[in-house]
Short mmCIF file of C-alpha atoms in Angstrom, two decimals:
data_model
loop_
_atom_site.label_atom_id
_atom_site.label_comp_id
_atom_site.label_asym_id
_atom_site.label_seq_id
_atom_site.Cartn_x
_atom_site.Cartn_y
_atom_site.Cartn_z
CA UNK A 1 0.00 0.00 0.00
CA UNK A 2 1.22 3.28 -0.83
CA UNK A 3 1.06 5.86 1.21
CA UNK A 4 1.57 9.87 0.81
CA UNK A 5 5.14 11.53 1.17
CA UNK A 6 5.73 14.06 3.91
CA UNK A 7 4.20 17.38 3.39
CA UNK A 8 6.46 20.06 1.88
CA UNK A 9 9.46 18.10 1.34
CA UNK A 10 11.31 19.09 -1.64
CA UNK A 11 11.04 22.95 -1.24
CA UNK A 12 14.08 24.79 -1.40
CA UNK A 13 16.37 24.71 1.16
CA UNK A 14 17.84 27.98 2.73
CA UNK A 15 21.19 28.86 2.39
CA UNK A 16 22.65 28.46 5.28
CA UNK A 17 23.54 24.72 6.85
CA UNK A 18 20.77 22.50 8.71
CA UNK A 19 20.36 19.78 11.24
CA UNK A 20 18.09 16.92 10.24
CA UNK A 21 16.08 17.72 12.98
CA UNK A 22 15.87 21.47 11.51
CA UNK A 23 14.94 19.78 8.03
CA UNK A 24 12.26 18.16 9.06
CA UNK A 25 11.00 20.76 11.53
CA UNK A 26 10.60 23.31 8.80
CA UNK A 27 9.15 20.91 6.09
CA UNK A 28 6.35 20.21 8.88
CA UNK A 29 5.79 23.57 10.55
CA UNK A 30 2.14 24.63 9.31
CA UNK A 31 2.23 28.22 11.56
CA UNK A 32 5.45 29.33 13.47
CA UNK A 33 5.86 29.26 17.03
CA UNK A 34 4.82 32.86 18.14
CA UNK A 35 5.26 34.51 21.81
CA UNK A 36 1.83 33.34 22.93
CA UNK A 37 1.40 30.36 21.18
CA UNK A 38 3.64 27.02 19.45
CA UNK A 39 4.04 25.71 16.37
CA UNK A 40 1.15 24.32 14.40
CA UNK A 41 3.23 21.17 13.35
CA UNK A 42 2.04 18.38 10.38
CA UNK A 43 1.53 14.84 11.32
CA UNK A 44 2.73 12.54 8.34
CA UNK A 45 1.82 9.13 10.23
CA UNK A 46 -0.24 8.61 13.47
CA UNK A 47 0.24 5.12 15.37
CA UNK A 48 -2.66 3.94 17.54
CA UNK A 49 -2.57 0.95 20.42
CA UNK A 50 -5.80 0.22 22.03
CA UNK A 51 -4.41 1.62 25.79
CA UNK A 52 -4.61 5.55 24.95
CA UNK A 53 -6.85 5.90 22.18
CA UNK A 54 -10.52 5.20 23.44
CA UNK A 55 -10.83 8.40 25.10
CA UNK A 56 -9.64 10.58 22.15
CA UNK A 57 -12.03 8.60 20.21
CA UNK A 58 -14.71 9.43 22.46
CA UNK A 59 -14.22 13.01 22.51
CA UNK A 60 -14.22 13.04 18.52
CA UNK A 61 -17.68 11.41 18.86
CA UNK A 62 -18.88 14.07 21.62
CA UNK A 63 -18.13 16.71 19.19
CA UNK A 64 -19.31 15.54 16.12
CA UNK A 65 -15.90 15.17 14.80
CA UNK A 66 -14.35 12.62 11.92
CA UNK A 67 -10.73 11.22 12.00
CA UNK A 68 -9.48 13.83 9.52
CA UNK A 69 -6.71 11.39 7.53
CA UNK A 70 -7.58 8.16 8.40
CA UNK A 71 -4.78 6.91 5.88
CA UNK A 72 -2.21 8.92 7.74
CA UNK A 73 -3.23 6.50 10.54
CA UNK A 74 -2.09 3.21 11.28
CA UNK A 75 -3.35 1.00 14.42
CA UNK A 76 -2.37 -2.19 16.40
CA UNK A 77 -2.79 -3.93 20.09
CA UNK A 78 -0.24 -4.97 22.13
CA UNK A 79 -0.16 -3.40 25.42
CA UNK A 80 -3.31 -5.32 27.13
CA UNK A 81 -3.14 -8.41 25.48
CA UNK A 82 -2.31 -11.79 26.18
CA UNK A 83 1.15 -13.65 25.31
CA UNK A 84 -0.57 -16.87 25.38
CA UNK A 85 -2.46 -17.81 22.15
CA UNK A 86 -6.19 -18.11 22.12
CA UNK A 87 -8.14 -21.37 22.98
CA UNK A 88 -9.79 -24.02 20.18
CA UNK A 89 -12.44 -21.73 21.06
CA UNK A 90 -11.08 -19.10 19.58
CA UNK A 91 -11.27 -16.97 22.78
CA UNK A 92 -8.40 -15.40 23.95
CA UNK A 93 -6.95 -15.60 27.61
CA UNK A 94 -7.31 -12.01 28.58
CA UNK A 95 -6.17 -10.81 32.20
CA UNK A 96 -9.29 -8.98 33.18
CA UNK A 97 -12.42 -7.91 31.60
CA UNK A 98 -10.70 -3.93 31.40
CA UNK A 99 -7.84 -5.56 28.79
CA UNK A 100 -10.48 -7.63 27.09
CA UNK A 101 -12.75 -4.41 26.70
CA UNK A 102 -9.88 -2.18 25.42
CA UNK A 103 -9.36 -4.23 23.12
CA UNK A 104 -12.88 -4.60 21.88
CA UNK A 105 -13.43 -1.19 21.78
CA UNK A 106 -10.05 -0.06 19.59
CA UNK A 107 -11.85 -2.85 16.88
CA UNK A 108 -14.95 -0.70 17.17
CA UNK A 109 -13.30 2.34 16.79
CA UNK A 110 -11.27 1.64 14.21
CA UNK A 111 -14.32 0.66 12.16
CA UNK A 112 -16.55 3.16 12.78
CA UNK A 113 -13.35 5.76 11.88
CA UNK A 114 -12.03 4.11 9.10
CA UNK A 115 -8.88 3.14 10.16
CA UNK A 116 -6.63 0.17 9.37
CA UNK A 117 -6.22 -2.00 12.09
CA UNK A 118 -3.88 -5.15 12.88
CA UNK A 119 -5.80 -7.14 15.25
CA UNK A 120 -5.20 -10.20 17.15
CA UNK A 121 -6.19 -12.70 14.33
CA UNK A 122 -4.16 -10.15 11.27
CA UNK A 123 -0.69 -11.46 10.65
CA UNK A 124 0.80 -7.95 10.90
CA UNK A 125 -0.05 -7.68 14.65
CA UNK A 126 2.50 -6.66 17.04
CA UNK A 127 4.04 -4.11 19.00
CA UNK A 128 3.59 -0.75 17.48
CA UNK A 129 6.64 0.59 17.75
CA UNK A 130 7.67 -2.79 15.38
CA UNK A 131 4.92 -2.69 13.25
CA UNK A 132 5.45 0.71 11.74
CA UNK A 133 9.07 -0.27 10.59
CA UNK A 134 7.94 -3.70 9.38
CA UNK A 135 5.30 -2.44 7.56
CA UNK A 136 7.42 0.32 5.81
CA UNK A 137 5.29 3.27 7.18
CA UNK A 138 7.69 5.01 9.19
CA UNK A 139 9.84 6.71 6.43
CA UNK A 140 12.90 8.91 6.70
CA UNK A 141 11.79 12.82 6.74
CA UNK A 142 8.17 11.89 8.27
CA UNK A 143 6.79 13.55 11.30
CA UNK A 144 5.21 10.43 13.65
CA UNK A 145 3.45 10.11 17.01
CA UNK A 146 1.72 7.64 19.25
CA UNK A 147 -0.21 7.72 22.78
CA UNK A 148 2.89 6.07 23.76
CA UNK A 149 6.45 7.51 25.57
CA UNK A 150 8.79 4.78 22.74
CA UNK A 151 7.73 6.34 19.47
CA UNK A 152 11.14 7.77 19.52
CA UNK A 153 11.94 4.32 18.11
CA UNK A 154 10.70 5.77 14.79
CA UNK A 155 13.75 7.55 14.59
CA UNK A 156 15.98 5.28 13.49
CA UNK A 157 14.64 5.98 10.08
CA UNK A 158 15.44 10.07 10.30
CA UNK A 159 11.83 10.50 11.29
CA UNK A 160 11.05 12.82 14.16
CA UNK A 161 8.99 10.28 16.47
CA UNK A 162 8.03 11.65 19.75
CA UNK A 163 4.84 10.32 22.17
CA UNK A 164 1.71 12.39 23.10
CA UNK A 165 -1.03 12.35 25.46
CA UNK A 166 -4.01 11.06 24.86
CA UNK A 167 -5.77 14.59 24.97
CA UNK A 168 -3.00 15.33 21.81
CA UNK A 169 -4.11 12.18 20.66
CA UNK A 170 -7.50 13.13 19.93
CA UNK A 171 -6.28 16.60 18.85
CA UNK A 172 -4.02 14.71 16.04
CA UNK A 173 -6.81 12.65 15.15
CA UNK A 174 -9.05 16.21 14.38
CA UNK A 175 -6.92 17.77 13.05
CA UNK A 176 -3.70 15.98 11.34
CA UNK A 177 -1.87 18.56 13.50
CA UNK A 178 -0.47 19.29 16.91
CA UNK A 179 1.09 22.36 19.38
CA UNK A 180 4.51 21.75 19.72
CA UNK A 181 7.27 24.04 21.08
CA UNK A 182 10.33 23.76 19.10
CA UNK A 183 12.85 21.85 21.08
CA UNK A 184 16.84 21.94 20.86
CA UNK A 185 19.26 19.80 19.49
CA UNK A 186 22.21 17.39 20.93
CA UNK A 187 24.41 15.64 18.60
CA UNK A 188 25.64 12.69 20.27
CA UNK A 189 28.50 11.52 19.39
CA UNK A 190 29.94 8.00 19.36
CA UNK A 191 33.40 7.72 17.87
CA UNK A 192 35.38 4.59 17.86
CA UNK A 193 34.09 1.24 17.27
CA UNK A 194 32.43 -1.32 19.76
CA UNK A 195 33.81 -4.40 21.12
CA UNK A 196 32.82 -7.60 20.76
CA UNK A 197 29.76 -8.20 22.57
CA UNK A 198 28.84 -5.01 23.02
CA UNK A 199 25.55 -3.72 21.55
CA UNK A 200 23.09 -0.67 21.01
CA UNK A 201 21.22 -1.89 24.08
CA UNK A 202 24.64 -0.69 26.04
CA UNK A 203 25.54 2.19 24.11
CA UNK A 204 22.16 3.68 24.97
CA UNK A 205 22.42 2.83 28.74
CA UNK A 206 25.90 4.13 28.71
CA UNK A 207 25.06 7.49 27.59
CA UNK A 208 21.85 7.30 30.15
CA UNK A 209 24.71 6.41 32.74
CA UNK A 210 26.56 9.45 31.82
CA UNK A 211 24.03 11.95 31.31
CA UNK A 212 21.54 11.35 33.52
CA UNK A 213 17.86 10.57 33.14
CA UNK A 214 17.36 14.60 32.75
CA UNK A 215 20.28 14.79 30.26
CA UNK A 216 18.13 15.59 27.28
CA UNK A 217 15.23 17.48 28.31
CA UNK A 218 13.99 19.61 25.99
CA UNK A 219 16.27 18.38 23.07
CA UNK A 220 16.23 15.95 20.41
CA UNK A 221 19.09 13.71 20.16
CA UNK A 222 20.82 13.01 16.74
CA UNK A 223 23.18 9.83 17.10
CA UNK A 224 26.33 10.20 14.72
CA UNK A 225 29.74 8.91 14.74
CA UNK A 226 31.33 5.22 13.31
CA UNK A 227 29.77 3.43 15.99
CA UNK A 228 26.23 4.46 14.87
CA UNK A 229 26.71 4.20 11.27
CA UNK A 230 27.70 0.50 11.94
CA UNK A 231 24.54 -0.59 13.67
CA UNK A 232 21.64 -2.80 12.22
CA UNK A 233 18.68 -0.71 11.43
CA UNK A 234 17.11 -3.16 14.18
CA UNK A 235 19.89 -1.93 16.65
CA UNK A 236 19.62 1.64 15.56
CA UNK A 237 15.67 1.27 17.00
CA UNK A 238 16.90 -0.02 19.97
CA UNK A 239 19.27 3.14 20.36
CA UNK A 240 16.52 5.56 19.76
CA UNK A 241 13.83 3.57 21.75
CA UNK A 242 15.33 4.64 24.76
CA UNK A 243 16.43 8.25 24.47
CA UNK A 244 13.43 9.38 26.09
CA UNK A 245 14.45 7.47 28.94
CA UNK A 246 17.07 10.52 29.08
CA UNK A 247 14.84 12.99 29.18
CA UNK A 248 14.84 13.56 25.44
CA UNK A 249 12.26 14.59 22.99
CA UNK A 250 13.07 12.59 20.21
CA UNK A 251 16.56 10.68 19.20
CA UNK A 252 17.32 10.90 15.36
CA UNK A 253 19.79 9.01 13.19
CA UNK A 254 20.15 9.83 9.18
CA UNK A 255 18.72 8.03 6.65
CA UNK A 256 21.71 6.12 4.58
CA UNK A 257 21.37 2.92 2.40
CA UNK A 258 20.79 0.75 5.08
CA UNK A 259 17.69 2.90 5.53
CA UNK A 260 16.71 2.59 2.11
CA UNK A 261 17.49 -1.10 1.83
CA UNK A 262 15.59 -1.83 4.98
CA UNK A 263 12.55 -0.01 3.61
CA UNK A 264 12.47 -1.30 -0.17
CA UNK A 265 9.35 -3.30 -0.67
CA UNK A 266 7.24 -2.78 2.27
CA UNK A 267 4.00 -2.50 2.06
CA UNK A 268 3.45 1.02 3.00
CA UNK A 269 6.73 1.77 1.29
CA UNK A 270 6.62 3.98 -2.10
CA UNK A 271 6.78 1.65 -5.07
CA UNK A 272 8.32 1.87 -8.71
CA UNK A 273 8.99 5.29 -9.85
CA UNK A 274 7.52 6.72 -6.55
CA UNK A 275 10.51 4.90 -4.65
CA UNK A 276 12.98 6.27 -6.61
CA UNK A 277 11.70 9.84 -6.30
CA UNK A 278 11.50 8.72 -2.36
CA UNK A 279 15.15 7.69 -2.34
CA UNK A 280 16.05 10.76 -3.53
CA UNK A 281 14.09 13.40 -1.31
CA UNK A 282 15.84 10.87 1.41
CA UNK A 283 18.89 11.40 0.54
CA UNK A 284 19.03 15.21 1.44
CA UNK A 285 17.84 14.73 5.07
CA UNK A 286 21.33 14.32 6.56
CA UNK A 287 22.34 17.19 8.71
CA UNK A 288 24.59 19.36 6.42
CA UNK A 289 27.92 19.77 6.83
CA UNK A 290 28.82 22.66 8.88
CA UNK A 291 24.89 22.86 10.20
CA UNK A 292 25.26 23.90 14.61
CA UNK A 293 23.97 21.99 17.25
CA UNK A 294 22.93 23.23 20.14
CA UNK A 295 24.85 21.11 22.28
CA UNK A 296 27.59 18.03 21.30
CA UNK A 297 27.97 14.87 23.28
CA UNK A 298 31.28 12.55 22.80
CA UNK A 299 30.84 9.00 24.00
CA UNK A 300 34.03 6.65 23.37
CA UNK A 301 32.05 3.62 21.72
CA UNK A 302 35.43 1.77 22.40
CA UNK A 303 35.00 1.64 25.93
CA UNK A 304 31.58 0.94 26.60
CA UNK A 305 31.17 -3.07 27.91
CA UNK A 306 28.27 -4.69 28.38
CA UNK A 307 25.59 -2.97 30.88
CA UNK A 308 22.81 -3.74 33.54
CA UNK A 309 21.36 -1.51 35.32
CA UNK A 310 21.79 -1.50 39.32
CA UNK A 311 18.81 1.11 40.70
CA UNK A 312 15.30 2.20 39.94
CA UNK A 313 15.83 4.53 36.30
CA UNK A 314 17.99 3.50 33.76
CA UNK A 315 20.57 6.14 34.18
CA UNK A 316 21.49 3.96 37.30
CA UNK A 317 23.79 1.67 35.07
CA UNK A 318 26.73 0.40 35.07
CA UNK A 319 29.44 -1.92 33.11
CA UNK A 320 28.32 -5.33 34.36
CA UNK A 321 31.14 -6.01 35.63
CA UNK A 322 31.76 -2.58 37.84
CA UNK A 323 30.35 -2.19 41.48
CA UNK A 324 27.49 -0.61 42.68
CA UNK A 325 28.16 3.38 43.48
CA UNK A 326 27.15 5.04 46.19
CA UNK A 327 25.94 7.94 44.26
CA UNK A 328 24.97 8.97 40.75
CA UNK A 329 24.69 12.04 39.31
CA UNK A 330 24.74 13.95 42.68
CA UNK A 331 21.31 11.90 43.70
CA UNK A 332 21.62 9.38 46.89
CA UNK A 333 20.83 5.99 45.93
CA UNK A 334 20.14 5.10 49.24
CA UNK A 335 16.19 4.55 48.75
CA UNK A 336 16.95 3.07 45.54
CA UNK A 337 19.71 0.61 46.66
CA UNK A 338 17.41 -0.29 49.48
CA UNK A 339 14.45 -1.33 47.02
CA UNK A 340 16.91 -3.64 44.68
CA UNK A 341 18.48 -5.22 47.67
CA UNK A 342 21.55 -3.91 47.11
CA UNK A 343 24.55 -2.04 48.90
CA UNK A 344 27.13 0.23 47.27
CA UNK A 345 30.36 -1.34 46.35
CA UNK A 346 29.26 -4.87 45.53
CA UNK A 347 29.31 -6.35 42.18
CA UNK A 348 26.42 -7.78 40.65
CA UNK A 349 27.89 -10.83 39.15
CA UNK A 350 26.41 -13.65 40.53
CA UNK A 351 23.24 -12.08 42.04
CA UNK A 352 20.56 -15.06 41.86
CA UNK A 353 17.94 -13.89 39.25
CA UNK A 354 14.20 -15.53 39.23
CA UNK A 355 12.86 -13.60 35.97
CA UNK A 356 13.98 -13.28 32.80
CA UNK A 357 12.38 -11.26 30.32
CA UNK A 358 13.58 -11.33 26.45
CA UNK A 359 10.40 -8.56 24.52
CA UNK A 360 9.71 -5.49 24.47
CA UNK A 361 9.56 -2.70 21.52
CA UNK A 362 13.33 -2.05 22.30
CA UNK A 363 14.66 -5.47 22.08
CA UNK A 364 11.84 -8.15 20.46
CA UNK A 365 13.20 -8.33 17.16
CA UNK A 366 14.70 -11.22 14.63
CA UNK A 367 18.32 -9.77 15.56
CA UNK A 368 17.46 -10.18 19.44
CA UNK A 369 15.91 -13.09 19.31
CA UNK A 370 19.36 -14.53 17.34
CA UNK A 371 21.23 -13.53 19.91
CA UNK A 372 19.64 -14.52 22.65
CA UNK A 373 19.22 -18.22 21.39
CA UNK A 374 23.24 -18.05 20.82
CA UNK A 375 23.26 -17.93 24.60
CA UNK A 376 20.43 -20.76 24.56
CA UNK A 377 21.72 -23.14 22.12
CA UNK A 378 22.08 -26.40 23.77
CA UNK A 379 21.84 -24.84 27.32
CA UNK A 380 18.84 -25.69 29.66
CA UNK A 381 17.15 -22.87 31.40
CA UNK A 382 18.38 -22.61 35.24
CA UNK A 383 16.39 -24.49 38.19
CA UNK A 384 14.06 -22.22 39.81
CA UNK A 385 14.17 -19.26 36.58
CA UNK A 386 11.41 -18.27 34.76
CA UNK A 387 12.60 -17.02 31.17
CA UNK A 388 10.01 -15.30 29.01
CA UNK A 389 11.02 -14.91 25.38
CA UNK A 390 8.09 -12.09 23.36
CA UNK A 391 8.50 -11.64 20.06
CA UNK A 392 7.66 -7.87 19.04
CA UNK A 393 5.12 -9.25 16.20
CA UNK A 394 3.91 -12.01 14.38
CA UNK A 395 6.39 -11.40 11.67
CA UNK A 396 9.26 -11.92 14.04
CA UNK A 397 7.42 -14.79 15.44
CA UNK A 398 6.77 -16.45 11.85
CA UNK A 399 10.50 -15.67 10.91
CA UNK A 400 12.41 -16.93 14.37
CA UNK A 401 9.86 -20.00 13.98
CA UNK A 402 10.55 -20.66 10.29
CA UNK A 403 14.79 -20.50 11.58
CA UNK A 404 13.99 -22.60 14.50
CA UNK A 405 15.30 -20.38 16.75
CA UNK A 406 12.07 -21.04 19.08
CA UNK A 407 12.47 -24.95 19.36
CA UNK A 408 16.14 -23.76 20.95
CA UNK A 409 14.29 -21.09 23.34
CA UNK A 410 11.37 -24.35 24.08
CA UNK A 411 14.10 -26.93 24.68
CA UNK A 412 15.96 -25.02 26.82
CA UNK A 413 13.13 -25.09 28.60
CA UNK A 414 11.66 -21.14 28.31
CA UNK A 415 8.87 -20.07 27.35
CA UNK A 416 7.85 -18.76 23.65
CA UNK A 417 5.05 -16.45 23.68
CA UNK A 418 2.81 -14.46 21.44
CA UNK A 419 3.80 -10.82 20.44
CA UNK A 420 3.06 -8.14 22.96
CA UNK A 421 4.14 -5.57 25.22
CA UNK A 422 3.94 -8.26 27.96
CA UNK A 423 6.18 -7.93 30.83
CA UNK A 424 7.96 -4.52 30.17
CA UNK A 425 4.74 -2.98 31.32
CA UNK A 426 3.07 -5.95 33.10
CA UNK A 427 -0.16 -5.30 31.75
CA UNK A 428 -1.89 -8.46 30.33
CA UNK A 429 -0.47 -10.88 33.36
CA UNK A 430 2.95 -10.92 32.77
CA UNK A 431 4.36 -10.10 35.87
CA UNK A 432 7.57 -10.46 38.08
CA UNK A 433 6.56 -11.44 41.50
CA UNK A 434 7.38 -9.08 44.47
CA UNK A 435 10.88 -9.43 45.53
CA UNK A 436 11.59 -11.11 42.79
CA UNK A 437 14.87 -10.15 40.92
CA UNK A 438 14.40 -10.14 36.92
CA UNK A 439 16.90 -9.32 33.91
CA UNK A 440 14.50 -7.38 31.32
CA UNK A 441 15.91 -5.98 27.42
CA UNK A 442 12.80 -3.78 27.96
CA UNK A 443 13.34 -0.10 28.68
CA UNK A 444 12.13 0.94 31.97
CA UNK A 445 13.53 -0.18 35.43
CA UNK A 446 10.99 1.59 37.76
CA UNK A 447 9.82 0.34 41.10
CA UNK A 448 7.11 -1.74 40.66
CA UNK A 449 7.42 -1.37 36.71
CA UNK A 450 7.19 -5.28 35.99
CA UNK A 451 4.80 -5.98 38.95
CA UNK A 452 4.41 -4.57 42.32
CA UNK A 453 7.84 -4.91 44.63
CA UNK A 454 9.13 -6.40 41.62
CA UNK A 455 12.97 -5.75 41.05
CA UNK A 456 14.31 -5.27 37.32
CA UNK A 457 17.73 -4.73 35.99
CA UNK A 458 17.86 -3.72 32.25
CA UNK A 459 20.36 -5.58 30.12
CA UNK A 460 20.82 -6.52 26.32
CA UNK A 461 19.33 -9.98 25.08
CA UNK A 462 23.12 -11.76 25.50
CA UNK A 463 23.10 -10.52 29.01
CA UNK A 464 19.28 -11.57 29.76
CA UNK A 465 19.52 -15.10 27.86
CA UNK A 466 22.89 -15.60 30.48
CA UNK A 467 20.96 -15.16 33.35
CA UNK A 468 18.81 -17.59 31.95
CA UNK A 469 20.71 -20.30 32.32
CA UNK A 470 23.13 -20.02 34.89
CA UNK A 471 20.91 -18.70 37.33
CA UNK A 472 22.68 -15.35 38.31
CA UNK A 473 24.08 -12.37 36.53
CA UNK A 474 26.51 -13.13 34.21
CA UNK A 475 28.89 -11.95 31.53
CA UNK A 476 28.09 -13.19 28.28
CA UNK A 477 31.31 -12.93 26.89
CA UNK A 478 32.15 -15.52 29.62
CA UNK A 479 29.76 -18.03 27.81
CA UNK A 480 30.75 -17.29 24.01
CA UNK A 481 28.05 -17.65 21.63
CA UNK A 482 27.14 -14.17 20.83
#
């Protein structure tokens, strides 16, 4: 299915050199920003999940109002439901009657709006934030949101992705536009090259560890350097899944020919001569040379190892193999240290782990689940562990399925699921017990986050699948594999 290009993209540029940030900003800005008011900015592609979208709908009903570019709109469920496939009945297993109803009522919205919608029984369910790529309709230059805090995933691509509320969400669905006040830009920078065994999942949590979860408030992050351009498209979402977890509006990384590669042939993709034209508008996103940032951040990709997180946010991270501080970034940990069980100046290596959790929309696809069965492969799960492996959508289920990769996961005895949110947000029943200590690739390490008194630290899927099956924290360069 083809979709329409970004509005206003292919106008002249000024002068003078740009950020791709600025690019995009100005190819999107409908009215400036004046003293009393924002920006009246252009929405190329609007993602809806079932969890913050009923009320906007409902308000659009109170007011007589229509969804005013229902093809700009794309929709999916993954937060409430189950992981565990339906019955012969056809029914599925739903936690509570609230999951089963939100769910109902985003298929009844949908059709009475007229917008597409992969639903439980389509084959391009999933998470949303792994949809849109899939599907080719997040697209370098676009402007995209979602009732949800991860749409900087989107970047990746060179789109600005950034979450709304659900109040903007009904606004967006009005009016194909939204307030926004223009925010500043970072370039972070990672020079050097990573070390074996060392992925996006740690670069992220590295610069989280040395920023600070209020690092990047108010900007947008672009992610340059060697290091960056080397990454997987895959790992590239994983980078800018999280940089809201620093306090950042939006992470960014320039379209290149990975981009375009990635992209060629989707279904929501441009096709024939209309992907060619595409390729080309593409191609003049990157930030131009000489184009100022409002800030620069240098992160020595060489010297990042593997991370885990040791607190309650994920800026409390560490190498895996460090100790626990007694402080970070000025803030006692003291509360924090308490909750986790932990005291300052003790390694985590070899902490006993009862959860593991391999999902969520920053680390649930084909590339994580590969590495993660390296770790399983002809390995049994540990006595008394739980591990949890989510695909992020049935596409990544067919494809680990149709490599076998989940008859390793099954007979090392975890359990292989059905794509959804699931435990990063312990919504549908998925749940880490209270006291329990889990190793999560999801994104958020809050108290209570994974199920209440649960304790999480956040990892890559080599670290999680390690834990897995030796019972404790553990290096997985210690295991080979990866």
């Amino acid at each position: 299915m083809e979709h329409p290009s970004p509005t206003n993209q292919g106008s002249s540029p000024p002068s003078r050199p740009r950020t791709l940030f600025e690019k995009i900003w100005q190819q999107h800005e409908v009215k400036a920003a004046t003293a009393d008011h924002p920006a009246v900015l252009y929405i190329d592609l609007h993602l809806i999940h079932e969890v913050t979208s009923p009320q906007a709908f409902d308000e659009l009903r109170r007011r007589g109002l229509k969804v005013r570019r229902p093809d700009r709109c794309l929709a999916t469920m993954d937060h409430s439901t189950p992981s565990l496939p339906a019955d012969a009945a056809g029914a599925f297993p739903y936690v509570d009657d609230l999951a089963r109803k939100q769910v109902e009522k985003l298929v009844e919205n949908c059709r009475a709006f007229g917008i597409e919608l992969y639903d439980l029984n389509s084959e391009h369910q999933g998470i949303v934030h792994v949809i849109g790529p899939e599907m080719g309709a997040t697209q370098p230059g676009k402007t995209i949101v979602c009732g949800d805090s991860h749409t900087s995933t989107h970047g990746a691509f060179g789109a600005l992705a950034f979450g709304i509320g659900t109040s903007e969400v009904g606004h967006v669905m009005a009016t194909q536009c939204l307030l926004q006040h223009r925010p500043k830009t970072t370039a972070v920078e990672f020079t050097g090259r990573l070390k074996p065994g060392v992925g996006a999942k740690d670069m992220i949590l590295a610069l989280i560890a040395e920023i600070g979860v209020g690092g990047g408030t108010g900007q947008v992050f672009e992610y340059r350097g060697e290091a960056v351009e080397a990454l997987s498209m895959e790992e590239r979402m994983t980078l800018c899944n999280m940089s809201i977890e620093a306090g950042a509006r939006a992470g960014l990384v320039a379209p290149d020919q990975k981009t375009f590669d990635y992209l060629k042939g989707r279904p929501w993709s441009p096709q024939g001569q209309a992907w060619e034209k595409a390729v080309a508008r593409w191609r003049e996103l990157p930030t131009d040379e000489g184009a100022a940032f409002d800030r620069v951040v240098h992160i020595d990709a060489s010297r990042i190892e593997p991370m885990i997180t040791f607190g309650t946010h994920p800026g409390m991270a560490m190498p895996i193999d460090d100790t626990v501080p007694a402080e970070i970034h000025g803030e006692a940990t003291d509360k924090a240290l308490n909750y986790m069980q932990f005291k300052a100046g003790e390694t985590l290596i070899g902490k006993k782990v009862d959860v593991v959790f391999i999902g969520s929309c920053t680390n649930s696809r084909i590339s994580d689940l590969r590495e993660a069965a390296s770790i399983f492969r002809d390995r049994n799960v540990a006595p008394g562990v739980r591990a949890l492996i989510v695909p992020g959508s049935k596409k990544v289920k067919a494809m680990a399925e149709a490599e076998g990769l989940d008859q390793i996961f099954r007979a090392a005895g975890a359990e292989w699921r059905e794509p959804s949110c699931s435990m990063c947000i312990a919504m549908n029943g998925d749940q880490v017990g209270a006291g329990q200590l889990a190793v999560s690739t999801s994104n958020r390490n809050f108290e209570g986050r994974q199920g209440k008194g649960s304790r999480t630290l956040l990892a890559g899927p080599a670290t999680a699948a390690a834990a897995a099956v030796t019972g404790v924290v553990t290096d997985a360069r210690r295991l080979g594999g990866t």
